C-alpha positions as a Markdown table, in Angstrom:
| # | Residue | x | y | z |
|---|---|---|---|---|
| 1 | Met | -51.9 | -171.1 | 156.1 |
| 2 | Pro | -53.4 | -168.5 | 154.0 |
| 3 | Gln | -51.6 | -164.8 | 153.9 |
| 4 | Leu | -53.9 | -162.1 | 155.0 |
| 5 | Glu | -55.1 | -159.5 | 152.5 |
| 6 | Ser | -53.7 | -155.4 | 153.5 |
| 7 | Pro | -56.7 | -154.1 | 154.6 |
| 8 | Glu | -56.5 | -151.5 | 152.0 |
| 9 | Asn | -56.8 | -154.1 | 149.0 |
| 10 | Ser | -59.6 | -155.9 | 150.9 |
| 11 | Ser | -61.9 | -153.0 | 151.4 |
| 12 | Val | -60.9 | -152.4 | 147.3 |
| 13 | Ile | -62.1 | -156.4 | 146.4 |
| 14 | Leu | -65.1 | -156.0 | 149.0 |
| 15 | Thr | -66.4 | -153.1 | 148.2 |
| 16 | Arg | -66.3 | -153.3 | 144.0 |
| 17 | Ala | -68.2 | -157.2 | 145.1 |
| 18 | Ala | -71.1 | -154.9 | 146.7 |
| 19 | Tyr | -71.1 | -152.5 | 144.1 |
| 20 | Val | -71.4 | -154.8 | 141.4 |
| 21 | Ser | -74.3 | -156.5 | 143.4 |
| 22 | Phe | -76.5 | -153.8 | 143.0 |
| 23 | Val | -76.8 | -153.6 | 139.8 |
| 24 | Pro | -79.4 | -156.3 | 140.0 |
| 25 | Ile | -80.4 | -155.5 | 143.7 |
| 26 | Gly | -81.3 | -152.5 | 142.3 |
| 27 | Ile | -83.5 | -154.2 | 139.4 |
| 28 | Gly | -85.4 | -156.3 | 141.8 |
| 29 | Thr | -86.0 | -154.0 | 143.8 |
| 30 | Val | -87.9 | -152.0 | 141.6 |
| 31 | Leu | -88.9 | -154.1 | 139.7 |
| 32 | Leu | -92.9 | -154.0 | 140.3 |
| 33 | Gly | -93.5 | -150.7 | 139.6 |
| 34 | Pro | -93.3 | -151.4 | 136.6 |
| 35 | Met | -95.0 | -154.8 | 136.0 |
| 36 | Leu | -97.4 | -152.7 | 137.8 |
| 37 | Pro | -100.6 | -152.8 | 135.5 |
| 38 | Ser | -99.5 | -155.3 | 133.7 |
| 39 | Leu | -99.5 | -157.3 | 136.6 |
| 40 | Ser | -103.0 | -155.8 | 137.5 |
| 41 | Thr | -104.5 | -156.2 | 134.3 |
| 42 | Arg | -103.0 | -159.9 | 134.6 |
| 43 | Trp | -104.9 | -160.5 | 137.7 |
| 44 | Ala | -107.0 | -158.0 | 137.9 |
| 45 | Leu | -106.8 | -155.8 | 141.0 |
| 46 | Asp | -107.7 | -152.1 | 142.2 |
| 47 | Tyr | -105.1 | -149.8 | 143.2 |
| 48 | Ala | -105.5 | -150.6 | 147.2 |
| 49 | Gln | -104.7 | -154.3 | 145.9 |
| 50 | Ala | -102.8 | -153.3 | 143.5 |
| 51 | Gly | -100.2 | -151.7 | 146.5 |
| 52 | Ala | -100.6 | -154.7 | 149.1 |
| 53 | Leu | -98.7 | -156.3 | 146.8 |
| 54 | Phe | -95.3 | -153.6 | 148.0 |
| 55 | Thr | -96.4 | -154.5 | 150.9 |
| 56 | Ala | -95.8 | -157.7 | 150.6 |
| 57 | Gln | -92.4 | -157.4 | 149.0 |
| 58 | Tyr | -91.4 | -155.7 | 151.9 |
| 59 | Leu | -93.5 | -157.1 | 154.2 |
| 60 | Ala | -90.7 | -160.2 | 153.8 |
| 61 | Ser | -88.4 | -157.1 | 153.0 |
| 62 | Thr | -89.2 | -156.1 | 156.8 |
| 63 | Cys | -88.7 | -159.7 | 157.8 |
| 64 | Ala | -85.5 | -159.9 | 156.9 |
| 65 | Val | -83.5 | -157.4 | 157.7 |
| 66 | Ala | -84.3 | -157.5 | 161.2 |
| 67 | Leu | -82.2 | -160.7 | 160.7 |
| 68 | Ser | -79.6 | -159.7 | 159.0 |
| 69 | Gly | -78.3 | -157.9 | 161.4 |
| 70 | Phe | -77.8 | -160.9 | 163.4 |
| 71 | Leu | -76.2 | -162.8 | 160.6 |
| 72 | Val | -74.3 | -160.8 | 159.7 |
| 73 | Ser | -72.7 | -160.3 | 163.4 |
| 74 | Arg | -72.4 | -164.1 | 163.8 |
| 75 | Phe | -71.6 | -165.0 | 160.0 |
| 76 | Gly | -69.7 | -161.8 | 158.5 |
| 77 | Phe | -72.0 | -159.1 | 155.6 |
| 78 | Arg | -70.7 | -161.6 | 152.6 |
| 79 | Phe | -72.6 | -164.3 | 154.1 |
| 80 | Ala | -75.8 | -162.7 | 154.2 |
| 81 | Met | -75.4 | -160.7 | 150.6 |
| 82 | Lys | -74.9 | -163.2 | 148.9 |
| 83 | Leu | -77.4 | -165.6 | 151.1 |
| 84 | Gly | -80.0 | -162.3 | 149.5 |
| 85 | Ile | -79.2 | -162.5 | 146.5 |
| 86 | Phe | -80.3 | -166.2 | 145.7 |
| 87 | Leu | -83.3 | -165.5 | 146.6 |
| 88 | Met | -84.4 | -162.9 | 145.2 |
| 89 | Ala | -83.3 | -164.5 | 142.2 |
| 90 | Ala | -85.3 | -167.9 | 142.9 |
| 91 | Gly | -88.4 | -165.1 | 143.9 |
| 92 | Ile | -88.4 | -163.4 | 139.7 |
| 93 | Ala | -87.8 | -166.3 | 138.5 |
| 94 | Leu | -90.6 | -167.7 | 139.3 |
| 95 | Leu | -92.4 | -164.5 | 139.6 |
| 96 | Met | -95.3 | -164.6 | 136.7 |
| 97 | Glu | -94.9 | -169.0 | 135.9 |
| 98 | Gly | -98.3 | -170.1 | 137.9 |
| 99 | Pro | -101.1 | -167.7 | 139.3 |
| 100 | Arg | -101.9 | -165.0 | 141.7 |
| 101 | Phe | -101.3 | -166.8 | 144.8 |
| 102 | Leu | -96.9 | -168.0 | 144.0 |
| 103 | Gly | -96.9 | -165.3 | 141.8 |
| 104 | Ile | -97.0 | -163.2 | 145.3 |
| 105 | Leu | -94.5 | -165.0 | 146.8 |
| 106 | Cys | -92.8 | -164.7 | 144.9 |
| 107 | Ile | -92.7 | -160.9 | 145.1 |
| 108 | Ala | -92.2 | -161.9 | 148.8 |
| 109 | Leu | -89.6 | -164.0 | 148.4 |
| 110 | Tyr | -87.4 | -161.4 | 146.4 |
| 111 | Gly | -88.1 | -158.8 | 148.6 |
| 112 | Gly | -86.9 | -161.0 | 151.6 |
| 113 | Gly | -83.9 | -161.5 | 149.1 |
| 114 | Ile | -83.6 | -158.1 | 148.5 |
| 115 | Gly | -84.6 | -156.9 | 152.4 |
| 116 | Leu | -81.0 | -160.0 | 154.0 |
| 117 | Ala | -78.3 | -158.0 | 151.1 |
| 118 | Val | -79.0 | -154.4 | 151.4 |
| 119 | Pro | -78.1 | -153.7 | 154.6 |
| 120 | Ala | -74.9 | -155.7 | 154.5 |
| 121 | Ala | -73.7 | -154.3 | 151.4 |
| 122 | Asn | -74.5 | -150.4 | 152.3 |
| 123 | Leu | -72.6 | -151.2 | 156.3 |
| 124 | Leu | -69.8 | -153.2 | 154.9 |
| 125 | Val | -69.0 | -150.0 | 152.1 |
| 126 | Ala | -69.8 | -147.3 | 155.7 |
| 127 | Glu | -67.6 | -149.8 | 157.2 |
| 128 | Leu | -64.7 | -150.2 | 154.8 |
| 129 | Asn | -64.7 | -147.0 | 153.3 |
| 130 | Pro | -63.8 | -145.1 | 157.0 |
| 131 | Gly | -63.2 | -141.4 | 155.9 |
| 132 | Arg | -65.5 | -141.4 | 152.6 |
| 133 | Arg | -68.8 | -142.5 | 153.6 |
| 134 | Ser | -71.1 | -139.6 | 151.1 |
| 135 | Ala | -68.9 | -140.9 | 149.4 |
| 136 | Thr | -68.7 | -144.1 | 148.9 |
| 137 | Leu | -72.3 | -145.6 | 149.6 |
| 138 | Asn | -73.1 | -142.7 | 146.7 |
| 139 | Trp | -71.1 | -144.7 | 144.2 |
| 140 | Leu | -72.9 | -147.3 | 146.2 |
| 141 | Asn | -76.4 | -146.3 | 145.5 |
| 142 | Phe | -75.3 | -145.3 | 142.1 |
| 143 | Tyr | -74.4 | -148.8 | 141.0 |
| 144 | Trp | -78.0 | -149.6 | 142.1 |
| 145 | Ser | -80.2 | -146.8 | 140.1 |
| 146 | Ala | -77.9 | -148.2 | 137.2 |
| 147 | Gly | -80.0 | -151.4 | 137.3 |
| 148 | Ala | -83.2 | -149.3 | 138.4 |
| 149 | Val | -83.2 | -147.3 | 135.4 |
| 150 | Ser | -82.7 | -149.4 | 132.8 |
| 151 | Cys | -85.3 | -152.2 | 134.3 |
| 152 | Pro | -88.5 | -149.9 | 133.2 |
| 153 | Phe | -86.7 | -149.8 | 129.8 |
| 154 | Leu | -85.9 | -153.2 | 129.6 |
| 155 | Ile | -89.4 | -154.7 | 130.2 |
| 156 | Ser | -91.0 | -151.8 | 128.3 |
| 157 | Trp | -89.2 | -154.1 | 125.5 |
| 158 | Ala | -90.2 | -157.4 | 126.6 |
| 159 | Ser | -93.5 | -156.7 | 127.4 |
| 160 | Arg | -93.6 | -154.7 | 123.3 |
| 161 | His | -92.5 | -158.6 | 122.4 |
| 162 | Gln | -94.3 | -160.2 | 125.1 |
| 163 | Gln | -91.0 | -161.5 | 126.2 |
| 164 | Val | -91.5 | -161.0 | 129.8 |
| 165 | Pro | -91.1 | -164.2 | 131.4 |
| 166 | Leu | -87.5 | -165.1 | 129.6 |
| 167 | Phe | -86.5 | -161.4 | 130.3 |
| 168 | Leu | -87.3 | -162.4 | 134.7 |
| 169 | Arg | -85.3 | -165.3 | 133.9 |
| 170 | Leu | -82.1 | -163.4 | 132.7 |
| 171 | Val | -82.2 | -161.7 | 135.6 |
| 172 | Ala | -82.0 | -164.2 | 138.0 |
| 173 | Val | -79.5 | -165.7 | 136.5 |
| 174 | Leu | -77.6 | -163.0 | 135.9 |
| 175 | Ser | -78.4 | -162.0 | 140.3 |
| 176 | Leu | -77.1 | -165.7 | 140.4 |
| 177 | Ala | -73.9 | -165.1 | 138.0 |
| 178 | Val | -72.9 | -161.6 | 141.3 |
| 179 | Ala | -73.9 | -164.6 | 144.2 |
| 180 | Phe | -71.5 | -166.6 | 143.2 |
| 181 | Gly | -69.1 | -163.9 | 142.0 |
| 182 | Ile | -69.7 | -162.9 | 145.7 |
| 183 | Ala | -69.0 | -166.4 | 146.8 |
| 184 | Leu | -65.6 | -167.4 | 145.5 |
| 185 | Ile | -64.2 | -164.2 | 147.1 |
| 186 | Pro | -60.6 | -165.8 | 148.3 |
| 187 | Gly | -61.2 | -166.1 | 152.5 |
| 188 | His | -58.4 | -164.4 | 153.6 |
| 189 | Val | -60.3 | -161.5 | 152.2 |
| 190 | Val | -60.8 | -159.7 | 155.4 |
| 191 | Glu | -63.9 | -157.9 | 155.8 |
| 192 | Pro | -64.3 | -155.1 | 159.0 |
| 193 | Lys | -64.9 | -156.0 | 162.1 |
| 194 | Thr | -68.5 | -156.5 | 163.5 |
| 195 | Gln | -71.0 | -155.9 | 167.5 |
| 196 | Ser | -70.8 | -160.0 | 168.7 |
| 197 | Pro | -74.2 | -161.2 | 168.8 |
| 198 | Gly | -74.5 | -161.2 | 172.3 |
| 199 | Gln | -73.7 | -157.8 | 172.8 |
| 200 | Ser | -75.9 | -154.8 | 173.5 |
| 201 | Ala | -75.8 | -151.6 | 171.3 |
| 202 | Met | -78.6 | -150.2 | 174.1 |
| 203 | Pro | -76.1 | -147.6 | 175.3 |
| 204 | Ala | -75.0 | -146.4 | 172.1 |
| 205 | Val | -78.3 | -145.6 | 171.4 |
| 206 | Gln | -79.3 | -144.2 | 174.9 |
| 207 | Gln | -76.2 | -142.5 | 174.9 |
| 208 | Lys | -77.4 | -140.6 | 171.8 |
| 209 | Leu | -82.3 | -140.3 | 171.2 |
| 210 | Phe | -82.2 | -138.5 | 169.8 |
| 211 | Pro | -79.7 | -139.0 | 166.8 |
| 212 | Phe | -81.3 | -142.4 | 167.3 |
| 213 | Leu | -84.6 | -141.2 | 166.9 |
| 214 | Ala | -84.2 | -138.2 | 163.9 |
| 215 | Leu | -82.2 | -141.0 | 161.8 |
| 216 | Ala | -85.3 | -143.8 | 162.6 |
| 217 | Ala | -88.0 | -141.7 | 160.8 |
| 218 | Leu | -85.7 | -141.0 | 158.4 |
| 219 | Phe | -84.9 | -144.2 | 157.1 |
| 220 | Phe | -88.7 | -144.2 | 157.2 |
| 221 | Val | -89.7 | -142.1 | 155.8 |
| 222 | Tyr | -87.1 | -141.8 | 153.2 |
| 223 | Val | -87.6 | -145.3 | 151.1 |
| 224 | Gly | -91.7 | -145.5 | 151.7 |
| 225 | Thr | -91.0 | -141.9 | 149.7 |
| 226 | Glu | -88.7 | -142.6 | 146.6 |
| 227 | Asn | -91.6 | -147.0 | 146.5 |
| 228 | Ser | -94.2 | -144.1 | 146.4 |
| 229 | Phe | -93.3 | -142.4 | 144.0 |
| 230 | Gly | -91.4 | -144.4 | 142.2 |
| 231 | Gly | -93.4 | -146.7 | 142.1 |
| 232 | Trp | -96.9 | -145.5 | 141.7 |
| 233 | Val | -95.7 | -142.3 | 138.2 |
| 234 | Ala | -95.5 | -145.7 | 135.7 |
| 235 | Ser | -99.7 | -145.7 | 137.0 |
| 236 | Tyr | -100.2 | -142.2 | 137.5 |
| 237 | Ala | -98.3 | -141.4 | 133.8 |
| 238 | Lys | -101.1 | -144.2 | 132.7 |
| 239 | Ala | -104.7 | -142.9 | 135.1 |
| 240 | Leu | -104.2 | -139.5 | 132.3 |
| 241 | Gly | -105.3 | -141.5 | 129.2 |
| 242 | Asn | -103.4 | -139.1 | 126.8 |
| 243 | Met | -100.0 | -141.4 | 126.8 |
| 244 | Ser | -99.1 | -144.6 | 125.1 |
| 245 | Pro | -99.0 | -147.6 | 127.3 |
| 246 | Ala | -94.5 | -147.9 | 126.2 |
| 247 | Glu | -94.4 | -143.9 | 126.9 |
| 248 | Ser | -96.1 | -144.6 | 130.0 |
| 249 | Leu | -93.8 | -148.1 | 131.4 |
| 250 | Met | -91.3 | -146.0 | 130.8 |
| 251 | Thr | -92.0 | -142.9 | 133.5 |
| 252 | Pro | -90.4 | -145.0 | 136.5 |
| 253 | Ser | -86.7 | -145.2 | 134.4 |
| 254 | Phe | -86.3 | -141.4 | 134.6 |
| 255 | Phe | -87.1 | -141.3 | 138.3 |
| 256 | Tyr | -84.3 | -144.0 | 138.7 |
| 257 | Ala | -82.0 | -142.3 | 135.8 |
| 258 | Ser | -81.5 | -138.8 | 137.6 |
| 259 | Leu | -81.7 | -140.9 | 140.7 |
| 260 | Met | -78.7 | -142.1 | 139.1 |
| 261 | Val | -77.1 | -138.9 | 138.1 |
| 262 | Gly | -77.0 | -137.6 | 140.7 |
| 263 | Arg | -75.7 | -140.3 | 143.3 |
| 264 | Leu | -72.8 | -139.9 | 139.9 |
| 265 | Phe | -72.1 | -136.6 | 140.6 |
| 266 | Ala | -72.8 | -136.4 | 144.1 |
| 267 | Pro | -69.2 | -137.4 | 145.4 |
| 268 | Ala | -67.7 | -134.3 | 142.7 |
| 269 | Ile | -70.3 | -132.0 | 144.7 |
| 270 | Leu | -69.2 | -133.9 | 148.5 |
| 271 | Arg | -65.7 | -131.7 | 147.8 |
| 272 | Ile | -67.0 | -128.2 | 147.6 |
| 273 | Val | -70.3 | -129.2 | 149.6 |
| 274 | Asn | -71.2 | -130.2 | 153.1 |
| 275 | Asp | -72.5 | -133.0 | 152.7 |
| 276 | Ile | -75.2 | -131.6 | 155.3 |
| 277 | Ala | -76.2 | -129.1 | 153.7 |
| 278 | Leu | -76.4 | -130.9 | 150.0 |
| 279 | Ala | -78.5 | -133.3 | 151.2 |
| 280 | Lys | -80.8 | -129.7 | 152.3 |
| 281 | Leu | -80.8 | -128.7 | 149.1 |
| 282 | Gly | -81.7 | -131.9 | 147.9 |
| 283 | Leu | -84.8 | -131.7 | 149.4 |
| 284 | Ile | -86.3 | -128.7 | 148.2 |
| 285 | Leu | -85.7 | -129.4 | 145.2 |
| 286 | Ala | -87.6 | -132.9 | 145.6 |
| 287 | Cys | -90.5 | -130.6 | 147.5 |
| 288 | Gly | -91.0 | -129.0 | 144.0 |
| 289 | Gly | -90.5 | -132.1 | 142.7 |
| 290 | Thr | -93.2 | -134.1 | 143.8 |
| 291 | Ala | -95.7 | -131.4 | 144.2 |
| 292 | Gly | -95.5 | -131.1 | 140.9 |
| 293 | Leu | -96.2 | -134.9 | 139.4 |
| 294 | Leu | -99.9 | -132.9 | 141.2 |
| 295 | Leu | -100.0 | -130.9 | 138.7 |
| 296 | Ser | -98.9 | -132.1 | 135.8 |
| 297 | Gly | -101.2 | -133.2 | 132.6 |
| 298 | Gly | -99.0 | -134.7 | 129.7 |
| 299 | Leu | -96.1 | -136.5 | 129.6 |
| 300 | Thr | -93.5 | -133.3 | 129.4 |
| 301 | Gly | -94.8 | -132.3 | 132.8 |
| 302 | Val | -94.6 | -135.9 | 134.4 |
| 303 | Ile | -91.0 | -136.3 | 133.3 |
| 304 | Ala | -89.9 | -133.0 | 134.4 |
| 305 | Ser | -92.1 | -134.1 | 137.9 |
| 306 | Ala | -89.9 | -137.8 | 138.3 |
| 307 | Cys | -86.2 | -136.1 | 137.3 |
| 308 | Ala | -86.7 | -133.4 | 139.7 |
| 309 | Thr | -87.7 | -135.6 | 142.8 |
| 310 | Gly | -85.1 | -138.0 | 141.5 |
| 311 | Phe | -82.8 | -135.5 | 140.8 |
| 312 | Gly | -83.3 | -133.9 | 144.1 |
| 313 | Leu | -83.7 | -137.5 | 146.6 |
| 314 | Ser | -80.7 | -139.0 | 145.0 |
| 315 | Gly | -78.3 | -137.3 | 147.5 |
| 316 | Val | -79.9 | -138.4 | 150.8 |
| 317 | Tyr | -80.2 | -142.0 | 151.6 |
| 318 | Pro | -76.9 | -142.0 | 150.6 |
| 319 | Ile | -76.1 | -139.6 | 153.1 |
| 320 | Thr | -78.4 | -140.5 | 156.1 |
| 321 | Ile | -76.5 | -144.5 | 156.1 |
| 322 | Ala | -73.3 | -142.4 | 155.9 |
| 323 | Leu | -74.3 | -140.5 | 159.7 |
| 324 | Phe | -76.0 | -143.6 | 160.8 |
| 325 | Ser | -72.7 | -145.5 | 160.6 |
| 326 | Arg | -70.9 | -142.1 | 161.6 |
| 327 | Glu | -72.3 | -141.8 | 164.9 |
| 328 | Phe | -72.6 | -144.7 | 165.7 |
| 329 | Gly | -69.3 | -146.7 | 164.7 |
| 330 | Ser | -69.4 | -150.3 | 165.2 |
| 331 | Ala | -73.1 | -149.9 | 166.9 |
| 332 | Ser | -74.0 | -150.1 | 163.8 |
| 333 | Ser | -74.2 | -153.5 | 162.6 |
| 334 | Arg | -76.5 | -154.1 | 165.1 |
| 335 | Leu | -78.6 | -151.0 | 164.7 |
| 336 | Gly | -78.9 | -151.6 | 161.4 |
| 337 | Ser | -81.8 | -154.1 | 161.8 |
| 338 | Val | -84.3 | -151.6 | 163.4 |
| 339 | Met | -82.9 | -148.8 | 160.8 |
| 340 | Phe | -83.4 | -151.0 | 157.7 |
| 341 | Val | -86.3 | -152.7 | 159.6 |
| 342 | Leu | -88.0 | -149.1 | 159.6 |
| 343 | Ser | -87.2 | -148.3 | 156.1 |
| 344 | Asn | -89.0 | -151.3 | 155.0 |
| 345 | Ile | -91.8 | -150.9 | 156.8 |
| 346 | Gly | -92.3 | -146.8 | 155.3 |
| 347 | Gly | -91.3 | -147.7 | 151.7 |
| 348 | Gly | -94.2 | -151.2 | 151.8 |
| 349 | Leu | -96.8 | -149.0 | 154.3 |
| 350 | Leu | -96.3 | -145.9 | 152.1 |
| 351 | Pro | -97.3 | -147.1 | 148.2 |
| 352 | Trp | -100.2 | -149.1 | 150.2 |
| 353 | Ile | -101.4 | -145.8 | 151.4 |
| 354 | Val | -101.2 | -144.2 | 148.5 |
| 355 | Gly | -103.3 | -146.3 | 147.2 |
| 356 | Val | -105.8 | -147.1 | 149.3 |
| 357 | Phe | -105.6 | -143.0 | 149.2 |
| 358 | Ser | -106.7 | -143.5 | 145.9 |
| 359 | Ser | -109.2 | -145.7 | 145.8 |
| 360 | Arg | -111.4 | -143.8 | 148.6 |
| 361 | Gln | -111.3 | -140.9 | 146.4 |
| 362 | Gly | -111.8 | -142.1 | 143.4 |
| 363 | Thr | -108.1 | -140.8 | 141.6 |
| 364 | Leu | -104.6 | -141.6 | 141.7 |
| 365 | Lys | -104.1 | -137.9 | 142.4 |
| 366 | Ala | -104.6 | -137.9 | 145.8 |
| 367 | Gly | -102.9 | -140.8 | 147.2 |
| 368 | Leu | -100.0 | -138.7 | 146.1 |
| 369 | Tyr | -99.7 | -135.8 | 148.2 |
| 370 | Met | -97.7 | -138.9 | 150.4 |
| 371 | Pro | -94.5 | -138.5 | 148.8 |
| 372 | Val | -95.0 | -134.1 | 148.7 |
| 373 | Ile | -95.3 | -135.1 | 152.8 |
| 374 | Gly | -92.3 | -137.0 | 153.8 |
| 375 | Cys | -90.1 | -135.0 | 151.2 |
| 376 | Ala | -91.1 | -132.1 | 153.0 |
| 377 | Ala | -90.9 | -134.2 | 156.5 |
| 378 | Met | -86.7 | -135.1 | 155.7 |
| 379 | Leu | -86.5 | -131.7 | 155.2 |
| 380 | Ala | -87.3 | -130.9 | 158.6 |
| 381 | Leu | -85.5 | -133.3 | 160.4 |
| 382 | Tyr | -82.6 | -132.6 | 157.9 |
| 383 | Leu | -82.7 | -128.7 | 159.0 |
| 384 | Arg | -80.5 | -130.5 | 162.9 |
| 385 | Asp | -77.6 | -129.3 | 164.0 |
| 386 | Trp | -76.0 | -132.7 | 162.4 |
| 387 | Thr | -72.1 | -131.4 | 163.4 |
| 388 | Glu | -70.6 | -134.1 | 165.3 |
| 389 | Pro | -70.7 | -132.4 | 169.0 |
| 390 | Glu | -66.1 | -132.8 | 168.6 |
| 391 | Ala | -66.6 | -130.1 | 166.1 |
| 392 | Arg | -69.4 | -127.8 | 167.6 |
| 393 | Gln | -66.4 | -127.2 | 170.3 |
| 394 | Arg | -64.0 | -126.2 | 168.2 |
| 395 | Ala | -66.4 | -123.8 | 166.6 |
């Protein structure tokens, strides 16, 4: 019988595997945004129809997230991660290999794969590193941001050289390599314990109902806000009419680069500032950035707004996941399905609302008030006292 790895060694191996997996997942998650202008032209879509592509991705992802909690409880974190990455690779590889109907199915397929893998990886890292949840989740999402940042630049290059299908195949190959790597991790590497599929998480919810509702709202609004800004900023830049196609395609990269830089420095900042304070300061900056985009009339203004918004939002999602894991402990593997389902509903619904409002008003600016409202709502939720009860009693 093979000897089990020590908890410390298992934690290092599995945490690093999750980090690596988030690079192609980051590419896949934001792929639709920078490709939206070319897909809209290829398939003759208006704003509302283009926004519905986000809904296809996140509707499938939502269904997969709902399944992810069961798969994690039954088969473990790694199973959900590798299955999700395999599905993501298949959807990306076939995205531009057929007509519009097949393309939408592929968007749904890779969205479903992401929905399986992302909750499993986030909760795995949170459970493996109980003493450093916010810091390690920021590192995990830093690797996601690295993939997200590279995606628009690579698509811009591939578009100029008419090699977009080749780029998609290369992303699929990278994803498959990561999935095989996770599959080859020895079985004696120990995963954290989770609630069994038969256990109910309702007692934990009833005991902490208000934190549960506040966290649910944060998950819903955060992903919707990030996707609304990141998914539409290239189209907004193009609609201004004073940039080249290459410049407008690359504008999302400034947003995702700022997310990445913020997450790179967050672990160091968290040594001197507590995570709740960091989230509040970030959301104030994000409110200014999203509002600034509406006032932007050229490339400089769009880039400045994208950078401010990305840097402001960078720590919010990892800190929210860390709060959730801290509040609900071992029940988070079951309740995580609810939270990540809500995040995917927000991720699909809010960008679609941006498209619908923009179509009705005849300008994309009208719909882009949504990210401003989202940042303000999250700031209001973080004004709650999130101090642990024991700490409040000591104080």
